Each structure stands twice: as structure tokens, then as C-alpha cells.
XYZ file of C-alpha atoms in Angstrom:
625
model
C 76.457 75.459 45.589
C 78.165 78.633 46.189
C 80.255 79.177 49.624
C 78.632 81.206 52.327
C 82.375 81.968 53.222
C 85.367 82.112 50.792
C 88.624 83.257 51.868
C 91.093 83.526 49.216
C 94.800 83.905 49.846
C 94.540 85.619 52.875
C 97.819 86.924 54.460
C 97.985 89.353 57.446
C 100.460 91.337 58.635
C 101.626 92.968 62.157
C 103.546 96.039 62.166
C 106.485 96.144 64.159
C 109.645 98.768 64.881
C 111.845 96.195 62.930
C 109.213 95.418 59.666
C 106.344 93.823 58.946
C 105.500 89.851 59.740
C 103.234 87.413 58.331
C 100.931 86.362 61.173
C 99.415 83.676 58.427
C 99.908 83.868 54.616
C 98.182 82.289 51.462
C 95.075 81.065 53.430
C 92.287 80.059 50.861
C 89.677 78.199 52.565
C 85.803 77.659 51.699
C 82.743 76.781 53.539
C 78.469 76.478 52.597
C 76.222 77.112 54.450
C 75.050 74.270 57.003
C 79.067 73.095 57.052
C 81.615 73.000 59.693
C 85.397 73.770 59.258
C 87.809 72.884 61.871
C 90.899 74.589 62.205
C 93.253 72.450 63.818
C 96.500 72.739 64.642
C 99.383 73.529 67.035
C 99.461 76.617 69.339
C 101.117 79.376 66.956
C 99.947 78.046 64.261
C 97.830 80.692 63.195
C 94.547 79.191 63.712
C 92.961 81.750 66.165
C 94.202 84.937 63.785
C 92.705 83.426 60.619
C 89.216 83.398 62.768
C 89.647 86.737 64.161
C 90.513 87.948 60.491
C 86.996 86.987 59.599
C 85.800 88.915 61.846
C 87.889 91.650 61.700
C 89.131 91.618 65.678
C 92.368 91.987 65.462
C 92.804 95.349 64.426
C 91.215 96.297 67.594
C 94.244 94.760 69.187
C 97.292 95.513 67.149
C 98.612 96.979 63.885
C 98.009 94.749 61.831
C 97.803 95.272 57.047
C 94.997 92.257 55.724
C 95.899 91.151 51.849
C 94.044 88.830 50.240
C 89.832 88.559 50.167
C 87.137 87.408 52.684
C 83.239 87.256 51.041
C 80.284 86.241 53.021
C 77.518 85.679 50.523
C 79.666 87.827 47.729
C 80.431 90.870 49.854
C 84.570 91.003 50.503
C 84.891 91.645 54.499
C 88.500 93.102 54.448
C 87.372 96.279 52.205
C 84.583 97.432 54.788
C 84.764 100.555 57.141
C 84.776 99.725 60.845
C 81.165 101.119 60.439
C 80.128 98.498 58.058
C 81.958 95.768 59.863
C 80.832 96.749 63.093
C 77.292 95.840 61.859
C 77.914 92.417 60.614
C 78.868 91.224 63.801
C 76.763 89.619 65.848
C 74.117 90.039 63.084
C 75.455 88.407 60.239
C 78.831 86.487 61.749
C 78.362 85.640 66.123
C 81.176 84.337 67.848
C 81.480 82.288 70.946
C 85.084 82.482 72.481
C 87.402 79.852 74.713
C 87.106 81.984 78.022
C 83.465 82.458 78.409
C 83.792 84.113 81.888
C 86.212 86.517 80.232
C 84.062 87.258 77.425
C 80.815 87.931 79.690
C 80.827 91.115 81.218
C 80.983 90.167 85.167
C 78.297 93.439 86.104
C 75.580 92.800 84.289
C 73.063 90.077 84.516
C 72.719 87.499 81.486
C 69.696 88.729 80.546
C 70.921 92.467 80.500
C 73.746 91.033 78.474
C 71.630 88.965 75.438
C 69.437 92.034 75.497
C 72.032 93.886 74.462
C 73.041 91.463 72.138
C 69.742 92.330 69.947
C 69.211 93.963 66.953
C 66.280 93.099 65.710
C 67.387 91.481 62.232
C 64.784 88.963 61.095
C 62.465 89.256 63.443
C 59.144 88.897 63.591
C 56.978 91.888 63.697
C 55.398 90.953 67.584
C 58.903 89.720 68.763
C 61.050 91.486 71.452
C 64.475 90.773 72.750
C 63.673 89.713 76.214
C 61.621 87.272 74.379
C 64.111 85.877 72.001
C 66.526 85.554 75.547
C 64.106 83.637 77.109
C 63.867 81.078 74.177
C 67.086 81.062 73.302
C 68.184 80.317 77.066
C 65.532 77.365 76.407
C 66.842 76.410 73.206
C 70.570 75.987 74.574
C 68.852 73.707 77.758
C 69.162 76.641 80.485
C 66.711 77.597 82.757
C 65.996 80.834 81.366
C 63.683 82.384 83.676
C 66.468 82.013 86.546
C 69.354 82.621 84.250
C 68.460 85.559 82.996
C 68.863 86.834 86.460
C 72.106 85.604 87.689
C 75.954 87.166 86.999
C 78.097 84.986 84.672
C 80.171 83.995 88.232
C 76.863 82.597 89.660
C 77.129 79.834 86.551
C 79.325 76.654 85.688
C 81.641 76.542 83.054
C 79.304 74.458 80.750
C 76.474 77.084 81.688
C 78.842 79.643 80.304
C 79.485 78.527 77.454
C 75.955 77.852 76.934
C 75.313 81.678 77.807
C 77.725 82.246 75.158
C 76.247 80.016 72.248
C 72.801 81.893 73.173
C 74.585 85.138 72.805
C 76.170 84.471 69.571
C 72.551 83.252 68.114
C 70.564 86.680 69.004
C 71.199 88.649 66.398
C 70.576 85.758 63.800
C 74.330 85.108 62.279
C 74.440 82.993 59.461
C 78.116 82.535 60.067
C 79.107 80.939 63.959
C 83.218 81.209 64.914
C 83.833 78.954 67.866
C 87.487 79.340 69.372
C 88.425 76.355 71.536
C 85.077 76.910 73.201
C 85.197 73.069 74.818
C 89.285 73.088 75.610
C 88.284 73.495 79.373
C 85.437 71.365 80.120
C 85.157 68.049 81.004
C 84.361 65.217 78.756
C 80.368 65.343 79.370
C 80.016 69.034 79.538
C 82.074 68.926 76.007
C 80.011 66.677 75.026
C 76.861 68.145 75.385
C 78.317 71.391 74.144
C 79.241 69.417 70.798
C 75.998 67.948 70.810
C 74.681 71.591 71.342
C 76.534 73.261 69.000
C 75.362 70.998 66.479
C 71.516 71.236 66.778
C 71.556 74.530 66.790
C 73.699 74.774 63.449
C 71.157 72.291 62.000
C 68.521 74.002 63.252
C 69.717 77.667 61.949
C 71.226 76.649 59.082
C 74.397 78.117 59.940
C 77.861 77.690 58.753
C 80.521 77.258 61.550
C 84.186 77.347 62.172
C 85.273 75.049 64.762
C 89.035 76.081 66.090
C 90.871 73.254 67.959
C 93.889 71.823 68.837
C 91.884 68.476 70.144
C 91.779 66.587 66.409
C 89.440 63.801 68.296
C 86.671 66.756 68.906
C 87.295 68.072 65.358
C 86.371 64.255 64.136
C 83.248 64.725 66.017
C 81.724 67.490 64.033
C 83.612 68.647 61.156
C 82.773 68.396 57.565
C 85.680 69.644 56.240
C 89.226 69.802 58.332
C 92.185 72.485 57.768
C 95.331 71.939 59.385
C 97.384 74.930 60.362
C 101.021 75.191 60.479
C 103.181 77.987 61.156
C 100.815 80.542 59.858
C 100.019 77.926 56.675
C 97.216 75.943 55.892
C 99.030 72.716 55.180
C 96.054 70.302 54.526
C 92.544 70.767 54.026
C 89.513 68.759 52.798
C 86.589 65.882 53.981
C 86.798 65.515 57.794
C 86.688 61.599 56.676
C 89.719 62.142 54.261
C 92.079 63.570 56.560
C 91.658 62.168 59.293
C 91.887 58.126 57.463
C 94.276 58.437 54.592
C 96.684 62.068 55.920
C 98.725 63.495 53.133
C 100.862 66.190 55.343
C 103.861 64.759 57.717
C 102.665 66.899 59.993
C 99.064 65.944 59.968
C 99.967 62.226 60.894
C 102.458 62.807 63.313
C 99.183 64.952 64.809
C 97.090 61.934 64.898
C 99.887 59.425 65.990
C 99.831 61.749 68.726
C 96.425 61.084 70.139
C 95.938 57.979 72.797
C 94.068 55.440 70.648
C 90.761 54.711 73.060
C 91.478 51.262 74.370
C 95.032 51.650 75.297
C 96.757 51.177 78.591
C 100.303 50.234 79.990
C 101.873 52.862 78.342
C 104.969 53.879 79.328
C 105.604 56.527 76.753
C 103.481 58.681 74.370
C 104.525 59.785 70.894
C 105.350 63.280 70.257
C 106.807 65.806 67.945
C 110.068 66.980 68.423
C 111.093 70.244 68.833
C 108.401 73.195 68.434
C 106.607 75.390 65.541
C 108.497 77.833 64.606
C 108.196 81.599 65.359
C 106.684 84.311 62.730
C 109.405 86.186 63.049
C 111.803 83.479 61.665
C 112.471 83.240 57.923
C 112.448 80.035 56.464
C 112.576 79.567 52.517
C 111.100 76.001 52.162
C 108.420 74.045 54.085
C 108.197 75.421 57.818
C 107.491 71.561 59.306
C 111.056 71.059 57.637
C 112.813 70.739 60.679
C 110.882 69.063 62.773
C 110.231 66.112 59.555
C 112.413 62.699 59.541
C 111.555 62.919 55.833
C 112.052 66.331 54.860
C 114.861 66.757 51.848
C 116.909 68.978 50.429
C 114.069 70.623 48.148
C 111.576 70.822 51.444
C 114.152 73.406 52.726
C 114.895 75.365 50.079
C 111.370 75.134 47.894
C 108.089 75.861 49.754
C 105.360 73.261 48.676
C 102.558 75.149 47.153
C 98.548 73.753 48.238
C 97.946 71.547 45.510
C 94.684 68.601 45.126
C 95.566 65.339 46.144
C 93.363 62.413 45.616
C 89.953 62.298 44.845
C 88.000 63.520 47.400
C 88.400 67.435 46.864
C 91.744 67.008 49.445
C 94.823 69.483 49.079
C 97.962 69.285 50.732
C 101.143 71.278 50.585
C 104.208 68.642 50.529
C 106.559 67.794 48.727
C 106.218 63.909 49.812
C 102.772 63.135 51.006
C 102.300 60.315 53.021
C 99.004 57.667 52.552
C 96.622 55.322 53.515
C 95.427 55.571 57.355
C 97.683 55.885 60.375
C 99.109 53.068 61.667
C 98.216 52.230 65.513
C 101.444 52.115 67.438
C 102.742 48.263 68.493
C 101.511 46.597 71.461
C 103.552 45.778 74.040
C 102.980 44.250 77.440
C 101.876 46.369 79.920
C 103.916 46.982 82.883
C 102.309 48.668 85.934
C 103.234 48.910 89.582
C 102.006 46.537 92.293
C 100.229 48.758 94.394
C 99.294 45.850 97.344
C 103.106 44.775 97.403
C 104.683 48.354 97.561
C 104.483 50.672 100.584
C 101.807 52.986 101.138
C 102.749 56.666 100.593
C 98.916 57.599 100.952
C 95.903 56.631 102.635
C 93.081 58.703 103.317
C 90.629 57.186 105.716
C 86.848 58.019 105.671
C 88.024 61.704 104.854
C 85.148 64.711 104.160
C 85.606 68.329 103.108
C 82.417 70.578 103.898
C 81.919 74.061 102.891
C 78.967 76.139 103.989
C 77.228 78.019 101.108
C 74.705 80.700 100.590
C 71.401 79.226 99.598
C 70.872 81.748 96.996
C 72.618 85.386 95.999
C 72.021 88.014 98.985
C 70.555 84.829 101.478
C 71.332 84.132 104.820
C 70.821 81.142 105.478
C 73.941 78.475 104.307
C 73.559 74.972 104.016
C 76.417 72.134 104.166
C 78.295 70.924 100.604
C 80.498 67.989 100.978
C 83.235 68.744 97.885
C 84.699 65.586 99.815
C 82.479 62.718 101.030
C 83.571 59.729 103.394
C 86.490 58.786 100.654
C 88.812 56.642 101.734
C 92.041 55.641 98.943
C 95.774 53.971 99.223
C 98.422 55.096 97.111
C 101.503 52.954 96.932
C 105.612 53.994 96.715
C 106.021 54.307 92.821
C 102.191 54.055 91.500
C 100.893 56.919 88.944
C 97.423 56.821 90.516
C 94.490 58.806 88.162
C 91.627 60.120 89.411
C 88.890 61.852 86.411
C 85.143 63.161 86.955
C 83.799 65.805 86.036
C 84.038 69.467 87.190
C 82.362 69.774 90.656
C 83.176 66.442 91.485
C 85.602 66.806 94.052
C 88.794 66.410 92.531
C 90.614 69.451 92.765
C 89.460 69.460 96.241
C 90.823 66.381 97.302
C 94.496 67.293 95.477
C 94.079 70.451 97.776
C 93.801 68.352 100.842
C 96.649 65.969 99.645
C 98.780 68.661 99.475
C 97.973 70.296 102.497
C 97.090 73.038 100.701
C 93.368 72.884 102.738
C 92.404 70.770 106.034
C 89.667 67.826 106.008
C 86.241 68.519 108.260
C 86.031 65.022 109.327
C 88.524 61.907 108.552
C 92.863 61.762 108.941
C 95.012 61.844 105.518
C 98.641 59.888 106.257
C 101.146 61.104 103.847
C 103.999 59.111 104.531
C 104.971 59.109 108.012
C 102.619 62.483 108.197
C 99.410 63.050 109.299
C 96.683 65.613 108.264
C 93.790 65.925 110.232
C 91.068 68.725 110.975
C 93.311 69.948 113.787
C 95.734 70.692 111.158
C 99.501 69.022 110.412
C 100.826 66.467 112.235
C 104.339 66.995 111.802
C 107.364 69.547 110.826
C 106.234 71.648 108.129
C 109.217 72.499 106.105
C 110.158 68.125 105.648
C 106.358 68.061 104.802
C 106.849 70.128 101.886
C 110.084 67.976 101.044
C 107.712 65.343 100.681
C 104.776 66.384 98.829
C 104.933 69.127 96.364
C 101.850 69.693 93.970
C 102.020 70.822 90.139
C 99.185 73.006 89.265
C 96.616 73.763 86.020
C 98.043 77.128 85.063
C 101.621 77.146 84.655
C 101.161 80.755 83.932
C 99.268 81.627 87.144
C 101.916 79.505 89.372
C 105.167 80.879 88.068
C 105.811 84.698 89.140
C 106.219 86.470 86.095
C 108.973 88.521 87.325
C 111.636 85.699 88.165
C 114.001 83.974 85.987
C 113.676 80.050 85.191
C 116.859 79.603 87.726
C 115.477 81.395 90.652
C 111.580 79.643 90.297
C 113.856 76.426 90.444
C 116.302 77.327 92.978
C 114.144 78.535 95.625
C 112.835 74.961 97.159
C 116.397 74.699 97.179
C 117.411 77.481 99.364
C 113.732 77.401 101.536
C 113.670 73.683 101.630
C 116.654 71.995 101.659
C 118.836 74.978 103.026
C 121.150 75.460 99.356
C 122.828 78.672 99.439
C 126.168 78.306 97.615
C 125.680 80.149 93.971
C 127.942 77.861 92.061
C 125.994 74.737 93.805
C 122.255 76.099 93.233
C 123.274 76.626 89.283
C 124.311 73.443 88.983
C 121.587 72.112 91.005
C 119.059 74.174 88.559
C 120.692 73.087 85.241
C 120.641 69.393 86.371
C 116.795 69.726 87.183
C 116.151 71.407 83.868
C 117.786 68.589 81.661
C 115.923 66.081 83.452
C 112.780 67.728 82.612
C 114.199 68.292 78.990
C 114.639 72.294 79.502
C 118.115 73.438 77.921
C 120.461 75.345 80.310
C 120.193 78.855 78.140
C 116.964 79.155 79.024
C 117.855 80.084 82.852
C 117.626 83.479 82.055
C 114.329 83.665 80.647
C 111.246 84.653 82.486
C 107.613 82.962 82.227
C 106.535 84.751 79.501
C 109.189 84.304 77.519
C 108.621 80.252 77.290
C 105.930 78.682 75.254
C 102.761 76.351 77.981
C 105.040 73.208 77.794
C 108.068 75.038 78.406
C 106.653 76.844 81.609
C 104.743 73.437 82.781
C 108.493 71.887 82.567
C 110.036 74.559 84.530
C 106.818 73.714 87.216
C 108.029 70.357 87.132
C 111.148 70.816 87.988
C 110.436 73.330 90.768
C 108.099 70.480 91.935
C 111.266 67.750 92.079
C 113.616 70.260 93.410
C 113.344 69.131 96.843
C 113.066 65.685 95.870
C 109.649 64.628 96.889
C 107.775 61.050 97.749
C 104.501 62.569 96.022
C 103.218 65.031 93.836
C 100.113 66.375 93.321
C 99.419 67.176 89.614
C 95.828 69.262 88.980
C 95.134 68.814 85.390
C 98.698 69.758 84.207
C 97.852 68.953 80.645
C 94.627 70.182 79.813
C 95.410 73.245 78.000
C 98.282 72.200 76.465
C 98.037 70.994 72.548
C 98.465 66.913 72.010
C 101.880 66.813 71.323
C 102.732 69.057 74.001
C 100.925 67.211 76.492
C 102.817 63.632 74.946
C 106.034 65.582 76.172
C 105.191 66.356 79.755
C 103.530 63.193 80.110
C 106.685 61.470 78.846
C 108.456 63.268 81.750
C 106.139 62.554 84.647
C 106.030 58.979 83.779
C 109.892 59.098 83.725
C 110.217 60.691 87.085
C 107.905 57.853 88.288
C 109.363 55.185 86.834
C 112.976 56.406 87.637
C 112.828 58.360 90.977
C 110.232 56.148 91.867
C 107.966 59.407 92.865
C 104.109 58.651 93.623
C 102.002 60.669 91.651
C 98.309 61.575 92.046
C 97.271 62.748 88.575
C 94.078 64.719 88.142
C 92.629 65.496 84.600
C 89.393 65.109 82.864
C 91.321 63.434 79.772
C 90.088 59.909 80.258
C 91.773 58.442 77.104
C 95.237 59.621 78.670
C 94.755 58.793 82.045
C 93.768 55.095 81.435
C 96.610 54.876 78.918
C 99.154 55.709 81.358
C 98.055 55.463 84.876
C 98.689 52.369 87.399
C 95.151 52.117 88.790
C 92.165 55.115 87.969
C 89.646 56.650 90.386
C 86.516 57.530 89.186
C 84.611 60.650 90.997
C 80.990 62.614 90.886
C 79.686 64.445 93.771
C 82.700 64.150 96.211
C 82.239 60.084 96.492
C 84.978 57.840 95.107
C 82.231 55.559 93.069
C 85.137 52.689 90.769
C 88.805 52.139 92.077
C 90.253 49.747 89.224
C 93.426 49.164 86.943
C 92.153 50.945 83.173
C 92.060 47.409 81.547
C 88.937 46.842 84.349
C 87.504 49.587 83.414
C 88.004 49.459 79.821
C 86.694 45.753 79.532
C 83.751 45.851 82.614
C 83.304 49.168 83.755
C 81.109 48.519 86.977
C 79.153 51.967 87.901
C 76.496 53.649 85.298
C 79.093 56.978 85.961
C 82.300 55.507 84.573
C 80.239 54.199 81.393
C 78.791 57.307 80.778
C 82.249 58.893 80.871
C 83.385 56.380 78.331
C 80.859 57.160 76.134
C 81.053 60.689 75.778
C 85.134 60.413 75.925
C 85.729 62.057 71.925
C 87.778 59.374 70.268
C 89.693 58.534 66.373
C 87.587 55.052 66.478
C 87.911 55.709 62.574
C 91.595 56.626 62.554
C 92.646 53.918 64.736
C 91.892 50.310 63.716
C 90.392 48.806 66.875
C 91.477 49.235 70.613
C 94.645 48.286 71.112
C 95.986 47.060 74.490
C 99.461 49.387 74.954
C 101.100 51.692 73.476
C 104.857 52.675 72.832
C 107.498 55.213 72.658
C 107.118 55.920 68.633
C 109.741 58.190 66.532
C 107.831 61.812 65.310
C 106.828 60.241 62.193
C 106.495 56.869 60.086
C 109.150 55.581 57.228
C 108.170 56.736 53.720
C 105.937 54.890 51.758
């Protein structure tokens, strides 16, 4: 069959003061109708631009020269006007986009919003757009009648992104981009997205480009995979041949990268040393070069041109392709801490959080929500506690009140020889903060984008422990930042500067500054890609394990968190409903919740041979075969 979508050696280029650079070059990629691509990949790695090259977005956002062709059904995108662009979107390519509250206009009701969304394209004579809202709305599992009369604030994440997917769909597209529209949700919501996302495709006989850095969603859902390096595609082909027999380096040190489900005890995850490599830096041979055990002489002088591998329609671009599945890593027995034997550094007794809320938008009346209900929990000295659930389920909440960051309604929280109670903090404040200190979400959002790396460090020095001796802060700072794996030269740089795991690091060592008992960490990995997240996981377990620091580790990853935490909590509806160790709850998982988590966790059941019971510290990539 012919492709719905054939892009043939697509480069693009931003205009600078200095020259031209390649965002991505020689992308050829296909895709028929009823198929989905994912683009996977590091961040930087060009997936995002090759999308919004489809759709022709980014010149609305910089200066930026398109070579190469894009057809949809024979007609070549990057030759049209903005006129004739500007009428293919939405009506013959929609697009649903990671930050559906940022994509939603936050003044206009939904329905106001799909309405707009209409043109009319395919519809039948008697239809009208407030009628394809409404059964769209339906069709994505919405309420619509309400919906369609509430701001995009008034809605959960998961609605959102529903809103979205109905959006995209009104004007008919036979071409769907979705951009890391699940990276944010938690593993039910992204579930049921997935799930969505596919029906609908089915249903419309659409094509679809998936982009994500998560390679166990892409196994999911794709057809066809294409992994992105460094502005290159390095790998493409059957989601089924990629993901079990690799070719690229890179691709398999991608999926040696991802928790096998089943694992636990671990006391390290793999990674990927160093970092891909900016735009703006020339390299004459294979840009994974430097960060491959196995790269040669010719990988950094030659570059490895796309060529078919196998017999599966596969191509690759390396000089020394790999093969055959990934290898689980080796077990190893499990050590974890004794949480009865060790001291307490937590316990919340019978503790409850209660918020009043409006009934409705514009009511009076307010009725009680308990983000927190009657949970009581003991942390011990040294123990990586986990605690998952979904959003809404009281997690973040309870972090909050850990931290002293928010007061309980009814119950006491003991934080070491502290006490928090609804009369407030039992207790000095400033040695309270010396022994609890919380790492948030969004490094971004927590770091103040006009400070340097040393002074975001130094200050719990100088507030907290009463520092103020230059030459003893900087050495101070630079110790902090090699135990957190940050090199010294980067002092100097500010927050934007630093790539996500580079500014969650320098959190991380503001957080151990003052050298605390326990720290709060609110889902300090999710948006970070896998091998990113491997290296600030490696460093919180190390700060466990070696400054024997308590940590209470909230996330929605439940693959990670059994694989490396000491006991998990299991949440929904402010209620602490399983307390166990993750082999308990991997082998008899007692409440209907936690299995339902389990089984809509995405996982590489077909990359990995089997659950395995640990897994270790493994080197970037395997030997050569």
C-alpha cells in the first residue's frame, strides 16, 4: 500500500547570528494509514521538531529553512503557503500536545473551544458542531453534557487530555501527532489514554505518531518504532523487531535502561553515561560515539549511513550492530533495610487533611474532602520508603504535611524528636528544616532562575547552618556537587543553562546541604527520560545507603519504585489501603487497588525474559557479539 505519510530526508535548519544548525537531518520515515510510529528517544534528540515539522509549527516559533520532502496522500507539506498549511491542520493532520492545560485556552468553556475546532469537512449534510462535541465528548468517555460547560481548570489531567484527543478528532484528520501526551499521568489514567487513543485510531482509520521517551508505552501501541538520536533517526522498523533483537548501541543501552517488571532489591539502575550531544556541536562520525564502549576509530571519523538490516524491513545506522534480544541484568540478592530493628524517623498516627470545597463553580455551599484520611505509617533511620497511587490520591498531600510544608486537621506527625500537629510545630523551626528537607517535581519551578548553581546550594548553608566564610561555602558547594555527580565548572551556571537531570542534581544537593534525617521527594523523576531518571535514582539510593538519610519517595512509576524501595505504600482516596516489601506485592498483592495498578503498569514483558528478582549496577552497554 502506499504511505499516508512519507518523509524523505528531512533536515531543518535554525537561523542563528553565528550560522545555520541542523535541528534534525536526513530523516526518512514512512507510515499507512491505520499505523502508529513512535518516536522515541532522549530529550534533544530531535523527536518533538521532526513532529512539529509535519505540521509546520515551528516556523511560528523561530527561523527556521525545511530541506527535504513531507507528502500526505502525495501532496509535499514543506512547499505550501501558510494559507494552504493553515487549512490542513486540524482538518487533515490534529494534534494533541504533552501540556493539555497549556494547550486549552483557560477562558473559554470546552465546548466553546471544540466548536471552534470545526470546520465542517466530511460532514454530514444535518450535522452541526455542537453536535459532533457532544459525541465526540461521548466517544472519548466524558460526560459531555457537563463538560462542555466547564473551563479546562475545572478538569483532571486525564480529562484534559481527553478534551484534547476530542479536539484533535473534530475536524476529521486522517493524520493524529501525539507529543508525550501520557508523560504526566499516572499509570491508569495512561492507561486508559493508550487504550483511548487506540480505539479511536481503529475506529477513524487514522495514522498516528506517538512521541515518547517511555520505550515501555511505545511497546504498547506502536507498529513501527524510530529511535532518535542527536537530531538522527538511528533505528527504525517493526515495534516487535526493535524492541527483541536492537541493532543500534544506543537503542539497547535504551532498553537495558528500563526496570524489568518483577524486579526488586536493587541497589543501582543502569544508565548511559554522559549526555546527547548539543546541535550546535560538530561531530564528523556517529554522534552516540562518545557515549559507546564499542565505538572505533571509523565510528568517529565516518558517519554510518541508515542502511536495512535483517529481514523484517529494519534499518539501522551503525557501524557494528548489536543482536538478538537484550539480556536481563544478573540477579543478585536483595538487600533492604530492617525497618522494625532501626529507629523510627517517622510516624504519623491516625493523621487527616480536610479541605472545604465548592460544591459546584459559583456555589456556596462547601462540603468536607479528606486529601488525607485516618493514615497512620512508620518510617525507619535508613529505609527508602515508596508510596504510588494515582493522582488525587493523597500523595502529594501527605509529602506536604511531612515536610511541614501544610498542617494536619486531625492526628500528630513525629518527625524525629519533632512534632507536627494541627496547632502547628512542635519545636525550633530553623533545626526542623535541618532535619527534613523535601525535593520537588519541577526542578525548573523550584530553582530561581536568576541564581547561580553555588548560591541555590550555598544558601541552606548560610540560613541553616549559619556558613558565612566565602572560601568555606565554595568548598562546601563543590563537595555537595561531586557527591551528586555535578562537576565544579558548572557553579557558575544558572537553571536554564543545565539540562532536567542536571537541575534535579543541583535540587539534590540543595536538599543535603544541611545534612538532613529525611527527605521528601514528590515525583522527582517523572519527567525526566529513562536514563536520566537511572542517574538520579543511582544518587538517592547512594545518599541512603551511605548517609543513611530516610527517604519518602513519591512517584506514580510503579516498576521503579518496587525495584528500588525498602517497603511500598499503596494509596487511592487519601487511605493507605497495602503497606508491604515489593516482593509481597509482586508475588500476593492483597487489595483489588494494588492489582489493578499492576496491571495497567506498561512493561518490556517481550524484551525481558521473565521477572527477574534484582537487579544490578550494569556498564552503558553489553560486550560485542
Amino acid at each position: 500500500m502506499p504511505a499516508l505519510l512519507d518523509i524523505d530526508d528531512l533536515s531543518v535548519h535554525l537561523a542563528r547570528a553565528e550560522g545555520e544548525v541542523a535541528l534534525v537531518q536526513g530523516v526518512s520515515l514512512a507510515l499507512q494509514s491505520g499505523q502508529t510510529l513512535c518516536i522515541v528517544g532522549e530529550s534533544g534528540s530531535g523527536k518533538t521538531v521532526t513532529a512539529m515539522s509535519v505540521i509546520r509549527l515551528l516556523e511560528f516559533a523561530a527561523p527556521v529553512r525545511m530541506q527535504g520532502s513531507i507528502r500526505l496522500d502525495g501532496l509535499d507539506l514543506v512547499g505550501l503557503t501558510p494559507e494552504a498549511m493553515r487549512a490542513l491542520r486540524g482538518r487533515r493532520i490534529g494534534m494533541v500536545f504533552q501540556e493539555a492545560l497549556d494547550s486549552l485556552n483557560p477562558a473559554l468553556r470546552i465546548g466553546r473551544q471544540l466548536v471552534e475546532a470545526w470546520n465542517g469537512a466530511g460532514a454530514a449534510a444535518d450535522e452541526r458542531p455542537v453536535q459532533r462535541a457532544l459525541a465526540l465528548l461521548t466517544e472519548v468517555g466524558l460526560p459531555a453534557e457537563r463538560v462542555m460547560g466547564m473551563y479546562p481548570h475545572q478538569l483532571s489531567g486525564g480529562m484534559q487530555q481527553r478534551v484534547m484527543i476530542a479536539l484533535a478528532l473534530m475536524g476529521r484528520p486522517t493524520l493524529l501527532i501525539a507529543d508525550e501526551p501520557t508523560t504526566a499521568l499516572d499509570v491508569t489514567t495512561q492507561a486508559e489514554i493508550l487504550a483511548l487513543l487506540a480505539r479511536v485510531q481503529r475506529e477513524h482509520h487514522m495514522a498516528c505518531i506517538f512521541i515518547t521517551h517511555d520505550i515501555a508505552v511505545a511497546a504498547q501501541i506502536a507498529d513501527r518504532i524510530a529511535v532518535m538520536y542527536s537530531g538522527r533517526v538511528v533505528e527504525e522498523g517493526p515495534a516487535t523487531e526493535v524492541l527483541h533483537s536492537p541493532r543500534h548501541r544506543y537503542t539497547r543501552a535504551l532498553l537495558r535502561c528500563v526496570p524489568p517488571a518483577g524486579c526488586f532489591g536493587v541497589r543501582s539502575l543502569p544508565t548511559i553515561a554522559g549526555r546527547v550531544p548539543s546541535v550546535m556541536q560538530l561531530m564528523p562520525g556517529c554522534r552516540f560515539a562518545e557515549r559507546c564502549a564499542q565505538a572505533s576509530t571509523r565510528c568517529r571519523a565516518e558517519l554510518p549511513p541508515m542502511a536495512p538490516i535483517g529481514a523484517a524491513g529494519a534499518r539501522v545506522a551503525c557501524w557494528h550492530p548489536g543482536g538478538g534480544p537484550v539480556q536481563a541484568p544478573p540477579q543478585e540478592e536483595a538487600v533492604t533495610a530492617d525497618s522494625e530493628a532501626a529507629p523510627a524517623v517517622l510516624e504519623i498516627d491516625d493523621v487527616s487533611r480536610i479541605y472545604r470545597v465548592r460544591e459546584r463553580a459559583g456555589a456556596l455551599r462547601r462540603r468536607a474532602v479528606a486529601a488525607v484520611d485516618a493514615l497512620s505509617l512508620t518510617v525507619a533511620r535508613g529505609e527508602f520508603f515508596g508510596l504510588v497511587g494515582e493522582s488525587g490520591s493523597g500523595k502529594s498531600t501527605l509529602g506536604r504535611l511531612v515536610a511541614g510544608l501544610d498542617r494536619p486537621t486531625h492526628g500528630v506527625l513525629r518527625v524525629g524528636d519533632f512534632e507536627l500537629s494541627p496547632a502547628g510545630l512542635v519545636g525550633e523551626e530553623r533545626a526542623f528544616r535541618r532535619f527534613v528537607q523535601p525535593i520537588f517535581q519541577d526542578p525548573r519551578s523550584a530553582l530561581d532562575p536568576r541564581h547561580t548553581v553555588a548560591r541555590i546550594i550555598a544558601e541552606p548553608l548560610r540560613e541553616l547552618l549559619g556558613l558565612r566564610e566565602a572560601d568555606v561555602l565554595r568548598e562546601r558547594v563543590h563537595a555537595l556537587m561531586a557527591e551528586v555527580g555535578l562537576p565544579p565548572a558548572l557553579d557558575s551556571a544558572i537553571a536554564a543553562q543545565l539540562s532536567g537531570g542536571q537541575q534535579q542534581r543541583v535540587a539534590i544537593a540543595r536538599a543535603i546541604a544541611p545534612a538532613p534525617a529525611l527527605i521528601v521527594a514528590d515525583e522527582p523523576t517523572s519527567a525526566l527520560d529513562v536514563s536520566v531518571q537511572g542517574q538520579v535514582m543511582n544518587v538517592l539510593l547512594a545518599l541512603c545507603r551511605t548517609r543513611g538519610i530516610s527517604f519518602v519517595f513519591i512517584t506514580h512509576n510503579l516498576n521503579l519504585v518496587l525495584a528500588v524501595a525498602d517497603r511500598v505504600g499503596v494509596m487511592q482516596g487519601g487511605r493507605l489501603l497495602e503497606l508491604a516489601t515489593p516482593a509481597e506485592i509482586l508475588a500476593t498483592p492483597r487489595h483489588a487497588y494494588t492489582r489493578r495498578l499492576l496491571a495497567a503498569n506498561p512493561v518490556l514483558s517481550h524484551v525481558h525474559a521473565g521477572p527477574v528478582q534484582a537487579m544490578s549496577s550494569m556498564p552503558m552497554n553489553e560486550a560485542p557479539q
